[in-house]
mmCIF file of N, CA and C in Angstrom:
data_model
loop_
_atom_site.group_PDB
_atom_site.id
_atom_site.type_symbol
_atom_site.label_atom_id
_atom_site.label_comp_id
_atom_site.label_asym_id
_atom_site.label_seq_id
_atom_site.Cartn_x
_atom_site.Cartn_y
_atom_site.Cartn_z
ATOM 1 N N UNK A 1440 67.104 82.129 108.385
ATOM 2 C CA UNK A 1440 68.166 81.779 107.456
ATOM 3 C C UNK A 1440 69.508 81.795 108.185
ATOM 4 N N UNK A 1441 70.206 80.653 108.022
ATOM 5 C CA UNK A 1441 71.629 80.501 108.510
ATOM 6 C C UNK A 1441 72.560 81.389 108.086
ATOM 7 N N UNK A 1442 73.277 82.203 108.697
ATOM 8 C CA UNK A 1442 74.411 82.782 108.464
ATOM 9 C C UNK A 1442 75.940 82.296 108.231
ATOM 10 N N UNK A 1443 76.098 82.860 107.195
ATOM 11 C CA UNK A 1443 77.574 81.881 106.787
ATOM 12 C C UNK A 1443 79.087 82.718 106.790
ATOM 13 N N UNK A 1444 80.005 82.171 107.367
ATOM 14 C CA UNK A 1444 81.031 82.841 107.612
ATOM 15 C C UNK A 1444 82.040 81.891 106.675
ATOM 16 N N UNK A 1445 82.918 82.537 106.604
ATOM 17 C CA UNK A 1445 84.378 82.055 105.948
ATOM 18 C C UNK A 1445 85.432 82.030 107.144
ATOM 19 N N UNK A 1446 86.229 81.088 107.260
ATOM 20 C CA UNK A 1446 87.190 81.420 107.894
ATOM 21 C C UNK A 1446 88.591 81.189 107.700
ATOM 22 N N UNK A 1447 89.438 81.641 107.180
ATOM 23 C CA UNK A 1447 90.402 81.569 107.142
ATOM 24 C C UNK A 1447 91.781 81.658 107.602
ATOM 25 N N UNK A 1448 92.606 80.626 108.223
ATOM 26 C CA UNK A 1448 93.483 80.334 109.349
ATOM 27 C C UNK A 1448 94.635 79.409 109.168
ATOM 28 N N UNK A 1449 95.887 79.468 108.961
ATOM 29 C CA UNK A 1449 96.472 78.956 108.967
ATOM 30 C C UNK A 1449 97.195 77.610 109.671
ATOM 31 N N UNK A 1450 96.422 78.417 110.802
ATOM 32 C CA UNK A 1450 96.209 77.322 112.216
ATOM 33 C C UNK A 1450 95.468 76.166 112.407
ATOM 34 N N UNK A 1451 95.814 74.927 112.230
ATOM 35 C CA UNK A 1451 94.199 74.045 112.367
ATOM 36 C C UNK A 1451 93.483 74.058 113.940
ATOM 37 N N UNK A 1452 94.236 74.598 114.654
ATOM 38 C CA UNK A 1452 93.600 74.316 116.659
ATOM 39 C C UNK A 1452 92.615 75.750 116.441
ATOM 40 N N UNK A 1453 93.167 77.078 115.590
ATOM 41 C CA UNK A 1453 92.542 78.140 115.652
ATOM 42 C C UNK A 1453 91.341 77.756 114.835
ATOM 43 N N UNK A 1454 91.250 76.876 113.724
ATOM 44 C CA UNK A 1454 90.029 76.807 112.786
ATOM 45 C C UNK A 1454 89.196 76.144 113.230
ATOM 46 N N UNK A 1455 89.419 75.149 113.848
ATOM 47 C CA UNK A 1455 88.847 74.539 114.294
ATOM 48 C C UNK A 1455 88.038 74.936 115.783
ATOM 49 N N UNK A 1456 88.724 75.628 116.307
ATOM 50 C CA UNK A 1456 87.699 75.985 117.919
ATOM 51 C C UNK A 1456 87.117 77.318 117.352
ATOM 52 N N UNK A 1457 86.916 78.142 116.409
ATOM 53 C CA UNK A 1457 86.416 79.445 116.421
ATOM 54 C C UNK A 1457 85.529 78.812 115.558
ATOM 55 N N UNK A 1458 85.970 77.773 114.329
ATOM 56 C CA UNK A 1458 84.523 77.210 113.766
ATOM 57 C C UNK A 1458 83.704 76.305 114.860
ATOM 58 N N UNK A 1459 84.134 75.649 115.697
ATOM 59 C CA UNK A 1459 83.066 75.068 116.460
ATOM 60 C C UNK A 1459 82.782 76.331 117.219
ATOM 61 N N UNK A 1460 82.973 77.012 117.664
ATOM 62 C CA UNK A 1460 82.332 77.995 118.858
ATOM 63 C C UNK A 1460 81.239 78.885 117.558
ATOM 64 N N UNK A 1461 81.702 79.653 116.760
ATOM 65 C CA UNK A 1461 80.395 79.839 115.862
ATOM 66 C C UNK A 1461 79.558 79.282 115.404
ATOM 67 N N UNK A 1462 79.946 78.061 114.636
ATOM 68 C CA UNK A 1462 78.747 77.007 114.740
ATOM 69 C C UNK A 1462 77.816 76.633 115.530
ATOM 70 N N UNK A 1463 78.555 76.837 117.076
ATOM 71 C CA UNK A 1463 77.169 76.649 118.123
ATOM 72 C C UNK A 1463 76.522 77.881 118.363
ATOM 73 N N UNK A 1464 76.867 78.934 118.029
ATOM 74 C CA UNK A 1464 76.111 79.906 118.009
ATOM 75 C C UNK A 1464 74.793 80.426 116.182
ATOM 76 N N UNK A 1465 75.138 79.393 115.634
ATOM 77 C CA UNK A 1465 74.453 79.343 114.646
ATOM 78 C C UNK A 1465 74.461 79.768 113.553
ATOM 79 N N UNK A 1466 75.773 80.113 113.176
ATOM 80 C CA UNK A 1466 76.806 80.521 111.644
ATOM 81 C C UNK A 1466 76.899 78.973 111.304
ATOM 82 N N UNK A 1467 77.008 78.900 109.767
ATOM 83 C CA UNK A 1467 77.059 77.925 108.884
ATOM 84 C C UNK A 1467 78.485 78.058 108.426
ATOM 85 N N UNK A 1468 79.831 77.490 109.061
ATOM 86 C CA UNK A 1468 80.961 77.968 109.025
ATOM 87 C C UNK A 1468 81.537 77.224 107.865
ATOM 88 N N UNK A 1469 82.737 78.130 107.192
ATOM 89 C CA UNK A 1469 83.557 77.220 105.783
ATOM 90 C C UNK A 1469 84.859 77.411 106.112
ATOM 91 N N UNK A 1470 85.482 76.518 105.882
ATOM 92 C CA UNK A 1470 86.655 76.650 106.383
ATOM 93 C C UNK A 1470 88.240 76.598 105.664
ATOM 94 N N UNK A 1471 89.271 77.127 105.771
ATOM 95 C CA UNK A 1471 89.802 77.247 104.986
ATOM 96 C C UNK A 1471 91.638 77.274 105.564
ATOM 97 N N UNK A 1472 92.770 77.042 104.633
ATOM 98 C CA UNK A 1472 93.811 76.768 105.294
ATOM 99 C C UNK A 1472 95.021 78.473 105.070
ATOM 100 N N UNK A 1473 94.391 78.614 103.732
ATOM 101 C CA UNK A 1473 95.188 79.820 103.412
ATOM 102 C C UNK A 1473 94.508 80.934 102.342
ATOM 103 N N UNK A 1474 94.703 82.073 102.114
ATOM 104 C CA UNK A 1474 94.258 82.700 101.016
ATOM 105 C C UNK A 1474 93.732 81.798 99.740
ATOM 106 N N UNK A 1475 94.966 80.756 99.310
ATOM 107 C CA UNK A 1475 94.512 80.249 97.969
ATOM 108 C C UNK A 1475 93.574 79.099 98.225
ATOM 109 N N UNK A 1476 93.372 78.785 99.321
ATOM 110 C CA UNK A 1476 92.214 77.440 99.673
ATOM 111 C C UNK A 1476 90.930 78.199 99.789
ATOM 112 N N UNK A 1477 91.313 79.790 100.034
ATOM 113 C CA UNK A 1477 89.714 80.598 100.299
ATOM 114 C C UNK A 1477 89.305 80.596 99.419
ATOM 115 N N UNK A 1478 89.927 81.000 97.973
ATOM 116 C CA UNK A 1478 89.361 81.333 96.687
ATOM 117 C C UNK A 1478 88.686 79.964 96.204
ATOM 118 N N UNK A 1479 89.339 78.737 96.476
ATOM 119 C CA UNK A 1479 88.785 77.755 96.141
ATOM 120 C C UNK A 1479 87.464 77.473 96.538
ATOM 121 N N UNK A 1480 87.656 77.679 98.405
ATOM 122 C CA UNK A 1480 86.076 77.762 98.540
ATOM 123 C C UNK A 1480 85.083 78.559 98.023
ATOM 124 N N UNK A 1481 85.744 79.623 98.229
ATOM 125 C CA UNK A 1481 84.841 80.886 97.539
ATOM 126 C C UNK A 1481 83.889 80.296 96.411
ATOM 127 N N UNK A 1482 84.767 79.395 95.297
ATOM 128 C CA UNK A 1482 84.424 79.586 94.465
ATOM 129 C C UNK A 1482 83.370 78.262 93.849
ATOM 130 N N UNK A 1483 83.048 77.742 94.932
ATOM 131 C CA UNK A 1483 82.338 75.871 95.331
ATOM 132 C C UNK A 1483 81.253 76.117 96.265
ATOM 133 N N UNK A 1484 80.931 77.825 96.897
ATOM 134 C CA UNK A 1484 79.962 77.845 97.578
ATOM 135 C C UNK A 1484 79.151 78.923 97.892
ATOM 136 N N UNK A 1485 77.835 79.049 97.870
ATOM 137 C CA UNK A 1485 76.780 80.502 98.261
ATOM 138 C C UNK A 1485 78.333 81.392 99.150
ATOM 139 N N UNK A 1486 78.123 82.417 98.774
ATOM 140 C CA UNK A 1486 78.705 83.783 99.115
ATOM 141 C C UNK A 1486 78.706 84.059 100.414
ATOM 142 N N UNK A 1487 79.190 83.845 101.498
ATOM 143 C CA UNK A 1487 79.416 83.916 102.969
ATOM 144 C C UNK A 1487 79.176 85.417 103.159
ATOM 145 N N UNK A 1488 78.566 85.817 104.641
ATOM 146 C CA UNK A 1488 77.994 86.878 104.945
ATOM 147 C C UNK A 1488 79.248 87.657 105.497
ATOM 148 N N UNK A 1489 80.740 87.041 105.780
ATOM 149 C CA UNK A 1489 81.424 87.619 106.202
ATOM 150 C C UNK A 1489 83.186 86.449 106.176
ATOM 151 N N UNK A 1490 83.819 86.860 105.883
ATOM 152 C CA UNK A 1490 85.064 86.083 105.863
ATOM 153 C C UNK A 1490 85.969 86.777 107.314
ATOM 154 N N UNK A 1491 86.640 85.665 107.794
ATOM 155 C CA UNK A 1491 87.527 86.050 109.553
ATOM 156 C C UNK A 1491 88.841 85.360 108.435
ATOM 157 N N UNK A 1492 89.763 86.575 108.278
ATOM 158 C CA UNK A 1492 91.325 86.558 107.733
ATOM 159 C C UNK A 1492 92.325 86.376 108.480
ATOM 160 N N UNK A 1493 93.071 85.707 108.368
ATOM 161 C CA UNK A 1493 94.130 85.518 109.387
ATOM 162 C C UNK A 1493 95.319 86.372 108.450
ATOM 163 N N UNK A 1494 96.061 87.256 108.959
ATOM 164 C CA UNK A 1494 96.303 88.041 108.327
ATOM 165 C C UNK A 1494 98.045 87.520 107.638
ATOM 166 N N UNK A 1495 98.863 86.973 108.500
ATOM 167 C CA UNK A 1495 100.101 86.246 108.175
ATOM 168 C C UNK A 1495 99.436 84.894 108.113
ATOM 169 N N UNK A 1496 99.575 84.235 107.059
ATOM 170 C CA UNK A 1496 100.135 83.140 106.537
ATOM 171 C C UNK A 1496 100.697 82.728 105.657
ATOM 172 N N UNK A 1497 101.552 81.242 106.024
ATOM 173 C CA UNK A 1497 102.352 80.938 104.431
ATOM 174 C C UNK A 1497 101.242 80.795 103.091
ATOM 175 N N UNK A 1498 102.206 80.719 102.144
ATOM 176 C CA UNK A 1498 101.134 79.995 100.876
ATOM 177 C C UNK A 1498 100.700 81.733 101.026
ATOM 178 N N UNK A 1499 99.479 81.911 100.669
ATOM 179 C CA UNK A 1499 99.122 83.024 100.240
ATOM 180 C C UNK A 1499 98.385 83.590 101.450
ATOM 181 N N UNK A 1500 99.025 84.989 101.710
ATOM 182 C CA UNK A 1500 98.654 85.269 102.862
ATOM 183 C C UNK A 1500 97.486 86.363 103.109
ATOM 184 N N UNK A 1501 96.814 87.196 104.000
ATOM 185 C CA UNK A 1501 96.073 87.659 103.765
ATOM 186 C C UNK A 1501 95.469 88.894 103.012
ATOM 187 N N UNK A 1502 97.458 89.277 103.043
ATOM 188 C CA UNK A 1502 97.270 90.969 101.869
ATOM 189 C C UNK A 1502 96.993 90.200 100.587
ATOM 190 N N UNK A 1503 97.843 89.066 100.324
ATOM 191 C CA UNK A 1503 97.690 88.810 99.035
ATOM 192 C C UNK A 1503 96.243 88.175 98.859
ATOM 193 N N UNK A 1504 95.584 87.974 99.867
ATOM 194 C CA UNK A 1504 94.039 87.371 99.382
ATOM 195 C C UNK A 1504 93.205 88.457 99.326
ATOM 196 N N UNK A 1505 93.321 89.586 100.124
ATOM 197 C CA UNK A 1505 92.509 90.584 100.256
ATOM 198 C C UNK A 1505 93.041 91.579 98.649
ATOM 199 N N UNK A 1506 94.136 91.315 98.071
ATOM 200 C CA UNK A 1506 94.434 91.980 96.773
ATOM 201 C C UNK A 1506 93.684 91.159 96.060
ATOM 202 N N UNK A 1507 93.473 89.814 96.002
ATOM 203 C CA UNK A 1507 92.494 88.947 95.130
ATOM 204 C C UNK A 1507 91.802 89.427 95.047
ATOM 205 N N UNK A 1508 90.952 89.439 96.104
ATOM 206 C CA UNK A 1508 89.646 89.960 96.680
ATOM 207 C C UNK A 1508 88.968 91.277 96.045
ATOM 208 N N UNK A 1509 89.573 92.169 95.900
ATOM 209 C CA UNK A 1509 89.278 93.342 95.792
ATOM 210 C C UNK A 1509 89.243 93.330 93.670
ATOM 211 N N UNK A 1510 90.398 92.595 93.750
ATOM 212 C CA UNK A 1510 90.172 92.776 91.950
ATOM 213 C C UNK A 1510 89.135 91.642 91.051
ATOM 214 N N UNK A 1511 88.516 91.076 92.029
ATOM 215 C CA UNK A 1511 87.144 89.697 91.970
ATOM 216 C C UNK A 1511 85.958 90.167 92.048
ATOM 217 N N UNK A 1512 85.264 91.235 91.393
ATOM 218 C CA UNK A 1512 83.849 91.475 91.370
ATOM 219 C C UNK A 1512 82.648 90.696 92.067
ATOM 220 N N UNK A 1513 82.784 89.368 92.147
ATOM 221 C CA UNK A 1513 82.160 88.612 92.728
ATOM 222 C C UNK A 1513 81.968 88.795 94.282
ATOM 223 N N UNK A 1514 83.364 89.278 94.184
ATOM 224 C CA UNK A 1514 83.641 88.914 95.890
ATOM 225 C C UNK A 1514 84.282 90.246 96.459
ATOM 226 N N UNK A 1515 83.811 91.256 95.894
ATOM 227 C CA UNK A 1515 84.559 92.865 96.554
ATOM 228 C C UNK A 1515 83.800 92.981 97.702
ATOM 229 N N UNK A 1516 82.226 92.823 97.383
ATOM 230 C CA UNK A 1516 81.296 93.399 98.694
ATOM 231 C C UNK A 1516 81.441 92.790 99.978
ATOM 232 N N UNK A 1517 82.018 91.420 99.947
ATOM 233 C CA UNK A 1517 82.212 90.455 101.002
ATOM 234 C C UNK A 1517 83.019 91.507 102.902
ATOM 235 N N UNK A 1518 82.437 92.034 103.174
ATOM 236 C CA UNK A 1518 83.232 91.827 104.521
ATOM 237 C C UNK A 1518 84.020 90.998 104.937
ATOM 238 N N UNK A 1519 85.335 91.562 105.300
ATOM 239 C CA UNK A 1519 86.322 91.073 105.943
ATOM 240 C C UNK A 1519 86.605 90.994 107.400
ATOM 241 N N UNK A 1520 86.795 90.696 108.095
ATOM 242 C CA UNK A 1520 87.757 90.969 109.745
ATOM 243 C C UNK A 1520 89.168 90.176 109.788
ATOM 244 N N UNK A 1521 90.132 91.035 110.003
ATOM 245 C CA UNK A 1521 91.313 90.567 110.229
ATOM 246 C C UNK A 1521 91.271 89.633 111.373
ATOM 247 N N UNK A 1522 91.980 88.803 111.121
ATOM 248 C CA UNK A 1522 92.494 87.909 113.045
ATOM 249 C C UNK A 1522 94.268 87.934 113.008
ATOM 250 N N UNK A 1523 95.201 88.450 114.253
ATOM 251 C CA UNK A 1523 96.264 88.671 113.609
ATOM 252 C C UNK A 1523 96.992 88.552 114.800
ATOM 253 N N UNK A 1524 97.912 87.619 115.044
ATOM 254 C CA UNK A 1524 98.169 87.854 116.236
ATOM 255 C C UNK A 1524 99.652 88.815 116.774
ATOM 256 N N UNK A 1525 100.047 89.681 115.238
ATOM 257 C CA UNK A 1525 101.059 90.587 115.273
ATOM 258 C C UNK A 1525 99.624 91.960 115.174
ATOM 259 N N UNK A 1526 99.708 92.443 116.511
ATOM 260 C CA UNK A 1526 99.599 94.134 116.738
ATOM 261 C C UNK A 1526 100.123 94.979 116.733
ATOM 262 N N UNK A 1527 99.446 95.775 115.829
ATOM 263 C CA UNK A 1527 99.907 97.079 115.783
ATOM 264 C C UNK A 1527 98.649 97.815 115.882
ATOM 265 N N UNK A 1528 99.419 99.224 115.158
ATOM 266 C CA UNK A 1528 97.964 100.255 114.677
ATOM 267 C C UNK A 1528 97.698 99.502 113.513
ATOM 268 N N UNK A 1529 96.616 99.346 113.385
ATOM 269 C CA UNK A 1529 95.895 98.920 112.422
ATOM 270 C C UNK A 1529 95.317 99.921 111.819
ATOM 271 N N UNK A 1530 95.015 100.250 110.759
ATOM 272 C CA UNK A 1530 93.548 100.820 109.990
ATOM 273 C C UNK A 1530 93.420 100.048 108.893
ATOM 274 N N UNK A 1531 91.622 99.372 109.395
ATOM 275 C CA UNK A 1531 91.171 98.368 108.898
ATOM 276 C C UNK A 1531 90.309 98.846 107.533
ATOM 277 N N UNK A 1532 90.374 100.378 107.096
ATOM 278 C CA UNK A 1532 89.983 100.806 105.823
ATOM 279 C C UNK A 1532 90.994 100.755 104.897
ATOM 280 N N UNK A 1533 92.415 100.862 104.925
ATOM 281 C CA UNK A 1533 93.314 100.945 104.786
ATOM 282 C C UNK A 1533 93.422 99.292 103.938
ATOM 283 N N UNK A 1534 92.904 98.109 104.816
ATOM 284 C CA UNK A 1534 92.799 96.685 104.319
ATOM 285 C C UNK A 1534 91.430 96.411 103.939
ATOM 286 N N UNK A 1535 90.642 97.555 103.730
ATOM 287 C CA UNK A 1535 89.812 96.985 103.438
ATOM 288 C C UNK A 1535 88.840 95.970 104.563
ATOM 289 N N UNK A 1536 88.761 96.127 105.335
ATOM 290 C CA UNK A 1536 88.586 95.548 106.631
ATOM 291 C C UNK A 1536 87.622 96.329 107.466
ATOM 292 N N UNK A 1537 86.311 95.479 108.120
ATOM 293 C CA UNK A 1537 85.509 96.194 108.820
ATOM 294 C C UNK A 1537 85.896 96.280 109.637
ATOM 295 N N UNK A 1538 86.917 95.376 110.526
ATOM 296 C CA UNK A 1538 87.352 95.617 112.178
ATOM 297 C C UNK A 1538 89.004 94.065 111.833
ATOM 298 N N UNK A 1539 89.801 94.337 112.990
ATOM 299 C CA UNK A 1539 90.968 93.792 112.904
ATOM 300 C C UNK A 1539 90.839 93.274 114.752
ATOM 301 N N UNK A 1540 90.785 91.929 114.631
ATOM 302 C CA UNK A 1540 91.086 91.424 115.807
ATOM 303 C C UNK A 1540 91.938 90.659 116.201
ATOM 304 N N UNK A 1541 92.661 91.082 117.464
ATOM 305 C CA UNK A 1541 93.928 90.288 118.197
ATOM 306 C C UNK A 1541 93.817 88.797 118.573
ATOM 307 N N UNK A 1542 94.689 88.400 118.126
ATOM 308 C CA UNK A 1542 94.863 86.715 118.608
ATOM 309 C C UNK A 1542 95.617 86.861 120.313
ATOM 310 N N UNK A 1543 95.124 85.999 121.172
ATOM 311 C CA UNK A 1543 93.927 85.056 121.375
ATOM 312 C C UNK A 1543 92.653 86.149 121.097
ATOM 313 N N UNK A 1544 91.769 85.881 120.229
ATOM 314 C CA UNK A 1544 90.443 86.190 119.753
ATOM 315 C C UNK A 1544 89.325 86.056 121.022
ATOM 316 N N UNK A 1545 89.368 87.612 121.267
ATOM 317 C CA UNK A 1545 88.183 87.821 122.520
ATOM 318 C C UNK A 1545 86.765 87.472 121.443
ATOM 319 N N UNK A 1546 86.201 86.010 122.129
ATOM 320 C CA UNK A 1546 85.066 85.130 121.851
ATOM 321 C C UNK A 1546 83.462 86.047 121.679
ATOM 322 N N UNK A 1547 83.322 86.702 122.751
ATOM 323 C CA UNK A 1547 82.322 87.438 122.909
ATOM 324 C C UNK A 1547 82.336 88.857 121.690
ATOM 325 N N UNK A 1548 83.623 89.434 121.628
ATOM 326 C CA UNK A 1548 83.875 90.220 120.256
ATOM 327 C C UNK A 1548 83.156 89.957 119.100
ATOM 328 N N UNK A 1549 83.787 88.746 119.221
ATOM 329 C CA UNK A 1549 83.692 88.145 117.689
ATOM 330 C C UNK A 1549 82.385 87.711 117.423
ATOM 331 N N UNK A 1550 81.627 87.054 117.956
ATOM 332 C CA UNK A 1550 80.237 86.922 118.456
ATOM 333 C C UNK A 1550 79.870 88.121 118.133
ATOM 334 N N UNK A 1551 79.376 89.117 118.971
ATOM 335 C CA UNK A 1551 79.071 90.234 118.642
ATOM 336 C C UNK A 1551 79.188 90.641 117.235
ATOM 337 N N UNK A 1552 80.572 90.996 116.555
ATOM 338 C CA UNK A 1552 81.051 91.387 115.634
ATOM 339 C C UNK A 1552 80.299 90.900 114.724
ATOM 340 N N UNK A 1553 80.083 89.452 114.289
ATOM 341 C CA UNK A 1553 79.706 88.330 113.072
ATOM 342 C C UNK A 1553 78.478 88.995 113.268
ATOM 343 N N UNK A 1554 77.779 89.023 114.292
ATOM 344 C CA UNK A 1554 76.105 89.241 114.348
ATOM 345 C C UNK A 1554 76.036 89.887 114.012
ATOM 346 N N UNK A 1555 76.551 91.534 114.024
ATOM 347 C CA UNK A 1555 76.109 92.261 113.707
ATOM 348 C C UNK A 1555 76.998 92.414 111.879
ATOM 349 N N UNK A 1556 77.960 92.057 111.937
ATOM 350 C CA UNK A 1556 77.782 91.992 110.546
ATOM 351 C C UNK A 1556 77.197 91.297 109.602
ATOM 352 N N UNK A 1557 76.569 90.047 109.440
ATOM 353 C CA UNK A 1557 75.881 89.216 109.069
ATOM 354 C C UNK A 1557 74.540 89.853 109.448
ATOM 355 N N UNK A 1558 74.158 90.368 110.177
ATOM 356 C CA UNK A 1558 72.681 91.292 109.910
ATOM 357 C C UNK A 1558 72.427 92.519 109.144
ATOM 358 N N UNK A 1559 73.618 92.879 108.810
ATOM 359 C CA UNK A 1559 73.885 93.871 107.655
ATOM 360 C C UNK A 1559 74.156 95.373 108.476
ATOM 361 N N UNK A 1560 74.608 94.822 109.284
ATOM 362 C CA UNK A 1560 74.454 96.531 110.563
ATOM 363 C C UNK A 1560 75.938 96.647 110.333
ATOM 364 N N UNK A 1561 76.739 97.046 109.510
ATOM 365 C CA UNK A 1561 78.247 97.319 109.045
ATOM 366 C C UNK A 1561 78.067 98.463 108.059
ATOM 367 N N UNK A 1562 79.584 98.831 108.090
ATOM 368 C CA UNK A 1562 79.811 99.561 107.057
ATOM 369 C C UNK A 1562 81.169 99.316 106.697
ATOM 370 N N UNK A 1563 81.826 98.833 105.710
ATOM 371 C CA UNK A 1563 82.869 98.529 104.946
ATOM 372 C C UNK A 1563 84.014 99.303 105.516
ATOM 373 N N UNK A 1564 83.857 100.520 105.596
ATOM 374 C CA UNK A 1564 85.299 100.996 106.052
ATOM 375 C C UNK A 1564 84.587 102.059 106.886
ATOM 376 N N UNK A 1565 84.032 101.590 108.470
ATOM 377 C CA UNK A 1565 83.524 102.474 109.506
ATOM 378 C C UNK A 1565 84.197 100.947 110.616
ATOM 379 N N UNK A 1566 85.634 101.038 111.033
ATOM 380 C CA UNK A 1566 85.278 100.278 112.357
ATOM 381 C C UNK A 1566 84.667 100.202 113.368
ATOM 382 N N UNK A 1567 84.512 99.200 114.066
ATOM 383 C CA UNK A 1567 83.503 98.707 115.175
ATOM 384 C C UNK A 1567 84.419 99.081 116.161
ATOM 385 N N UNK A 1568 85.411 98.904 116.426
ATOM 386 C CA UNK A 1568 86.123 99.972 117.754
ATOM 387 C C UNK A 1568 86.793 100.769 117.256
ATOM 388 N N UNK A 1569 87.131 101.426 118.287
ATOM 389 C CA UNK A 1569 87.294 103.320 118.139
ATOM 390 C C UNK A 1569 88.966 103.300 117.940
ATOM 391 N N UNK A 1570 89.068 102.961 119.566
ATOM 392 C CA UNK A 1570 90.511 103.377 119.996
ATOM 393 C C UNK A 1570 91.313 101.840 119.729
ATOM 394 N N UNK A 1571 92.608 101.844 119.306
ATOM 395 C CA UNK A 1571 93.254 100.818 119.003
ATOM 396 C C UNK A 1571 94.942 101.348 119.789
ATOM 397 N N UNK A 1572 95.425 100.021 120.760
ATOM 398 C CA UNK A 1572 96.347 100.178 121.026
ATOM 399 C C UNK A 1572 97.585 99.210 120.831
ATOM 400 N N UNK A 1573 98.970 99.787 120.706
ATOM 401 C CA UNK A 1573 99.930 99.074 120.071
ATOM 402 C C UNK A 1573 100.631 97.809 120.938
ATOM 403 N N UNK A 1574 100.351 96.625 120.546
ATOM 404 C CA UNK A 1574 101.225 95.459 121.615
ATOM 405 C C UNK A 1574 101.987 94.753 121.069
ATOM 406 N N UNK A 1575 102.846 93.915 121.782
ATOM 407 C CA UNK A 1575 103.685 93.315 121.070
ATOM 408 C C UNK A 1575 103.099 91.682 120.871
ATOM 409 N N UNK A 1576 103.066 90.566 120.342
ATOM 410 C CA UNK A 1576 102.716 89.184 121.055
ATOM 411 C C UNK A 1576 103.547 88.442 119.661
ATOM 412 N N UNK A 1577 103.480 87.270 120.503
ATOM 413 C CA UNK A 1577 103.919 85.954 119.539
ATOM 414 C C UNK A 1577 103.263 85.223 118.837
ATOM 415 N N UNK A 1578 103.505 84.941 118.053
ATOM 416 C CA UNK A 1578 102.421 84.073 117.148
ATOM 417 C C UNK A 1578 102.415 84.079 115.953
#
């Protein structure tokens, strides 16, 4: 059975190369422009094994989708991962978030990450890395 991700990105160069690079690894990818285009999909398709948030964007951004999110019964259990290319400390229980990853998006991570969350080897608010350190970047 195909595994299905959500992705959500404000970026079309970012949606587009992280949905083709998962797709060839064999996620059934959906794609999306902002928080309020997610709900739309959300709501037009089987339940994705995991949604990738881009955490700033215009239009509705990712606190405000992940506040959707959480008050949507449908869609509370859904795993999240941040993508963000403002670092900080993160705590990804805090968002509700299984893990929070830095833009440019280490490929092999994320890989990893989807697999094992889409095989059900997660836990909602147990991140997948330990130690998190503070940087500055653009984007």
């Amino acid at each position: 059975m195909v595994k299905s991700i959500l992705l959500v990105d404000d970026d079309a160069d970012v949606r587009a190369l992280l949905g083709e690079f998962l797709t060839q690894h064999g996620f059934d990818v959906h794609l999306a422009r902002d928080g309020r285009h997610a709900l739309q999909v959300l709501a037009r398709i089987e339940l994705p094994e995991l949604i990738l948030l881009d955490y700033l964007m215009p239009g509705m951004s990712g606190s405000q989708f992940l506040d959707r999110k959480r008050r949507t019964p449908r869609l509370r259990g859904i795993p999240v991962v941040i993508l963000s290319a403002w670092t900080r400390e993160w705590a990804p229980s805090r968002l509700d978030a299984v893990d929070v990853l830095s833009k440019p998006v280490d490929l092999d991570r994320l890989l990893t990450l989807a697999a094992r969350i889409c095989d059900g080897s997660h836990r909602v608010h147990a991140p997948v890395r330990g130690e998190r350190r503070m940087q500055v970047m653009s984007g």
